[in-house]
Amino acid sequence: MKTRLLLLGVYFLITPIFILTLIFYQTFLFQKAHATAEIVAPEDINVTTYNATPVSVPITVAHIDAHEARVDVLKEFFARYSSPLEAYAGQIVETADRYGLDYRLLPAIAMQESTLCKRTPKNSFNCWGFGIYGGKVTRFSDYGQAIETITKTLARDYHQKGLEQPEEIMSRYTPANTNDWAGNVSYIMDRIASAL
């Protein structure tokens, strides 16, 4: 019991002394900091000022060309189906742009008509069912000629006459077909667009 009373007495004696010491020390630090801030350099001393210069940070800028992105999308689309049109993806985009057509239209028609050139008349290079009816088969010398001819025809005979959507194109391109043709072409175009 005596020990507890002794400890309690020491606590009440030392605590106020400790608190007062902290107050005096804080006051001292405050005055010292305040006094340092008011020091002014004499006019005869040369004072050099330095401005912070911005640090050069290398910046990487990625420029993605819309043409290249569309070509890449078509290449991937054709590669997925092992189509020989993969090598012609750039020509398809360039030709569509030149004639003002949607770049997805020709690949979508090729998918609908021949599963991207898997079912075509022998040596025709005609993956689009273009000019194929009855016993007649329109043949091309290569896929490049076919792409140029068909795109130009779609632009001149369809697009320029207001036939732009697959439903509108179907009425002249494959009139005997049902709405499945237009629906399938639209679906394929949407799939290509979703890859961008």
Short mmCIF file of C-alpha atoms in Angstrom, two decimals:
data_model
loop_
_atom_site.label_atom_id
_atom_site.label_comp_id
_atom_site.label_asym_id
_atom_site.label_seq_id
_atom_site.Cartn_x
_atom_site.Cartn_y
_atom_site.Cartn_z
CA MET A 1 0.00 0.00 0.00
CA LYS A 2 2.83 2.38 0.88
CA THR A 3 4.48 1.61 -2.43
CA ARG A 4 1.35 2.55 -4.31
CA LEU A 5 1.01 5.81 -2.45
CA LEU A 6 4.67 6.59 -3.07
CA LEU A 7 4.29 5.89 -6.82
CA LEU A 8 1.14 7.96 -6.98
CA GLY A 9 2.89 10.90 -5.30
CA VAL A 10 5.88 10.67 -7.65
CA TYR A 11 3.51 10.57 -10.64
CA PHE A 12 1.68 13.76 -9.55
CA LEU A 13 4.99 15.51 -8.89
CA ILE A 14 6.80 14.55 -12.12
CA THR A 15 3.87 14.88 -14.58
CA PRO A 16 3.38 18.68 -14.16
CA ILE A 17 7.14 19.22 -14.42
CA PHE A 18 7.25 17.15 -17.61
CA ILE A 19 4.29 19.03 -19.13
CA LEU A 20 5.80 22.43 -18.32
CA THR A 21 9.12 21.38 -19.85
CA LEU A 22 7.34 20.36 -23.07
CA ILE A 23 5.50 23.69 -23.22
CA PHE A 24 8.74 25.67 -22.80
CA TYR A 25 10.51 23.53 -25.39
CA GLN A 26 7.69 23.97 -27.94
CA THR A 27 7.70 27.73 -27.34
CA PHE A 28 11.48 27.80 -27.87
CA LEU A 29 11.22 25.88 -31.16
CA PHE A 30 8.40 28.10 -32.38
CA GLN A 31 10.35 31.31 -31.66
CA LYS A 32 13.49 29.91 -33.26
CA ALA A 33 11.62 28.94 -36.45
CA HIS A 34 9.86 32.30 -36.55
CA ALA A 35 13.10 34.22 -36.07
CA THR A 36 14.86 32.24 -38.84
CA ALA A 37 12.10 33.06 -41.32
CA GLU A 38 12.60 36.80 -40.78
CA ILE A 39 16.31 36.85 -41.66
CA VAL A 40 16.87 39.11 -44.67
CA ALA A 41 20.04 38.98 -46.72
CA PRO A 42 21.99 42.25 -46.81
CA GLU A 43 21.89 44.10 -50.14
CA ASP A 44 25.63 43.86 -50.73
CA ILE A 45 25.55 40.04 -50.85
CA ASN A 46 24.95 38.50 -54.27
CA VAL A 47 22.00 36.20 -54.08
CA THR A 48 21.61 33.64 -56.83
CA THR A 49 18.18 32.33 -57.49
CA TYR A 50 17.55 29.06 -59.24
CA ASN A 51 14.47 28.13 -61.15
CA ALA A 52 13.45 24.55 -61.26
CA THR A 53 13.67 23.27 -64.82
CA PRO A 54 11.28 20.60 -65.98
CA VAL A 55 12.72 17.16 -66.20
CA SER A 56 12.69 15.66 -69.68
CA VAL A 57 10.65 12.52 -69.64
CA PRO A 58 10.59 10.38 -72.76
CA ILE A 59 7.04 9.98 -74.02
CA THR A 60 5.93 7.14 -76.23
CA VAL A 61 3.22 8.10 -78.63
CA ALA A 62 1.28 5.33 -80.30
CA HIS A 63 -0.32 6.36 -83.56
CA ILE A 64 -2.88 3.88 -84.72
CA ASP A 65 -3.95 4.41 -88.28
CA ALA A 66 -7.60 3.54 -88.89
CA HIS A 67 -6.63 1.96 -92.21
CA GLU A 68 -4.07 -0.31 -90.52
CA ALA A 69 -6.48 -1.26 -87.75
CA ARG A 70 -9.13 -2.33 -90.27
CA VAL A 71 -6.56 -4.29 -92.27
CA ASP A 72 -5.44 -6.08 -89.11
CA VAL A 73 -9.05 -6.90 -88.21
CA LEU A 74 -9.68 -8.38 -91.66
CA LYS A 75 -6.42 -10.34 -91.63
CA GLU A 76 -7.39 -11.87 -88.30
CA PHE A 77 -10.91 -12.60 -89.55
CA PHE A 78 -9.62 -14.31 -92.72
CA ALA A 79 -6.91 -16.21 -90.82
CA ARG A 80 -9.51 -17.60 -88.42
CA TYR A 81 -11.15 -19.33 -91.41
CA SER A 82 -7.91 -20.10 -93.32
CA SER A 83 -9.11 -17.95 -96.21
CA PRO A 84 -6.84 -17.03 -99.13
CA LEU A 85 -8.27 -13.50 -98.79
CA GLU A 86 -5.97 -12.87 -95.81
CA ALA A 87 -3.26 -11.69 -98.21
CA TYR A 88 -5.77 -9.26 -99.78
CA ALA A 89 -7.02 -7.56 -96.59
CA GLY A 90 -5.13 -4.35 -97.39
CA GLN A 91 -6.50 -4.24 -100.94
CA ILE A 92 -10.06 -4.79 -99.69
CA VAL A 93 -9.83 -1.83 -97.26
CA GLU A 94 -8.08 0.42 -99.80
CA THR A 95 -10.56 -0.39 -102.58
CA ALA A 96 -13.57 0.05 -100.30
CA ASP A 97 -12.24 3.47 -99.21
CA ARG A 98 -11.57 4.50 -102.80
CA TYR A 99 -15.13 3.67 -103.85
CA GLY A 100 -16.79 4.89 -100.63
CA LEU A 101 -18.05 1.50 -99.44
CA ASP A 102 -18.06 -0.09 -96.00
CA TYR A 103 -14.87 -2.21 -95.87
CA ARG A 104 -16.82 -5.01 -94.16
CA LEU A 105 -19.27 -5.55 -97.02
CA LEU A 106 -17.04 -7.57 -99.37
CA PRO A 107 -15.74 -9.94 -96.65
CA ALA A 108 -19.29 -10.45 -95.34
CA ILE A 109 -20.61 -11.32 -98.81
CA ALA A 110 -17.66 -13.68 -99.36
CA MET A 111 -18.46 -15.43 -96.08
CA GLN A 112 -22.13 -15.77 -97.03
CA GLU A 113 -21.56 -16.89 -100.62
CA SER A 114 -18.52 -19.17 -100.33
CA THR A 115 -17.42 -19.44 -96.67
CA LEU A 116 -14.54 -17.11 -97.56
CA CYS A 117 -13.56 -18.85 -100.82
CA LYS A 118 -13.96 -22.46 -99.67
CA ARG A 119 -16.87 -23.17 -102.08
CA THR A 120 -16.25 -21.47 -105.42
CA PRO A 121 -16.44 -22.54 -109.05
CA LYS A 122 -13.09 -24.01 -110.05
CA ASN A 123 -10.46 -21.46 -111.17
CA SER A 124 -12.93 -18.58 -110.88
CA PHE A 125 -11.42 -16.59 -107.97
CA ASN A 126 -15.06 -15.63 -107.42
CA CYS A 127 -15.79 -15.90 -103.68
CA TRP A 128 -18.75 -13.51 -103.88
CA GLY A 129 -21.22 -15.39 -106.08
CA PHE A 130 -20.87 -12.41 -108.41
CA GLY A 131 -22.44 -13.07 -111.82
CA ILE A 132 -23.02 -16.73 -111.03
CA TYR A 133 -26.48 -17.91 -111.98
CA GLY A 134 -27.82 -20.80 -114.01
CA GLY A 135 -24.86 -22.13 -116.00
CA LYS A 136 -23.09 -18.74 -116.11
CA VAL A 137 -19.94 -18.21 -114.04
CA THR A 138 -18.06 -14.91 -113.95
CA ARG A 139 -14.35 -15.69 -113.70
CA PHE A 140 -11.47 -13.47 -112.66
CA SER A 141 -7.73 -13.80 -113.25
CA ASP A 142 -7.02 -13.54 -109.51
CA TYR A 143 -8.55 -12.36 -106.21
CA GLY A 144 -7.16 -8.84 -106.75
CA GLN A 145 -9.07 -8.41 -110.02
CA ALA A 146 -12.22 -9.81 -108.39
CA ILE A 147 -11.96 -7.40 -105.44
CA GLU A 148 -11.50 -4.40 -107.75
CA THR A 149 -14.32 -5.36 -110.13
CA ILE A 150 -16.89 -6.33 -107.50
CA THR A 151 -16.20 -3.31 -105.27
CA LYS A 152 -16.46 -0.95 -108.24
CA THR A 153 -19.74 -2.61 -109.31
CA LEU A 154 -21.20 -2.44 -105.79
CA ALA A 155 -20.30 1.27 -105.60
CA ARG A 156 -21.65 2.15 -109.05
CA ASP A 157 -24.73 -0.07 -109.31
CA TYR A 158 -25.78 -0.22 -105.67
CA HIS A 159 -24.24 2.40 -103.37
CA GLN A 160 -24.66 5.32 -105.79
CA LYS A 161 -28.30 4.32 -106.29
CA GLY A 162 -29.03 4.36 -102.57
CA LEU A 163 -28.75 0.60 -102.01
CA GLU A 164 -26.35 0.46 -99.06
CA GLN A 165 -27.75 -1.94 -96.46
CA PRO A 166 -27.60 -5.71 -97.04
CA GLU A 167 -31.42 -5.83 -97.20
CA GLU A 168 -31.39 -3.27 -100.04
CA ILE A 169 -28.44 -4.86 -101.84
CA MET A 170 -30.04 -8.30 -101.72
CA SER A 171 -32.99 -7.21 -103.88
CA ARG A 172 -30.66 -6.84 -106.90
CA TYR A 173 -27.57 -8.87 -105.97
CA THR A 174 -29.43 -12.10 -105.22
CA PRO A 175 -33.15 -11.48 -105.78
CA ALA A 176 -34.15 -15.15 -105.49
CA ASN A 177 -32.74 -15.31 -101.97
CA THR A 178 -34.73 -14.91 -98.76
CA ASN A 179 -34.00 -12.52 -95.92
CA ASP A 180 -31.46 -15.04 -94.62
CA TRP A 181 -28.86 -13.65 -97.04
CA ALA A 182 -29.24 -10.07 -95.79
CA GLY A 183 -29.46 -11.18 -92.15
CA ASN A 184 -26.31 -13.28 -92.45
CA VAL A 185 -24.35 -10.53 -94.24
CA SER A 186 -25.42 -7.99 -91.58
CA TYR A 187 -24.46 -10.40 -88.79
CA ILE A 188 -21.00 -10.98 -90.29
CA MET A 189 -20.47 -7.23 -90.75
CA ASP A 190 -21.34 -6.71 -87.08
CA ARG A 191 -18.89 -9.42 -86.03
CA ILE A 192 -16.10 -7.77 -88.02
CA ALA A 193 -16.95 -4.36 -86.51
CA SER A 194 -16.90 -5.76 -82.97
CA ALA A 195 -13.30 -6.84 -83.47
CA LEU A 196 -12.16 -3.20 -83.78
#
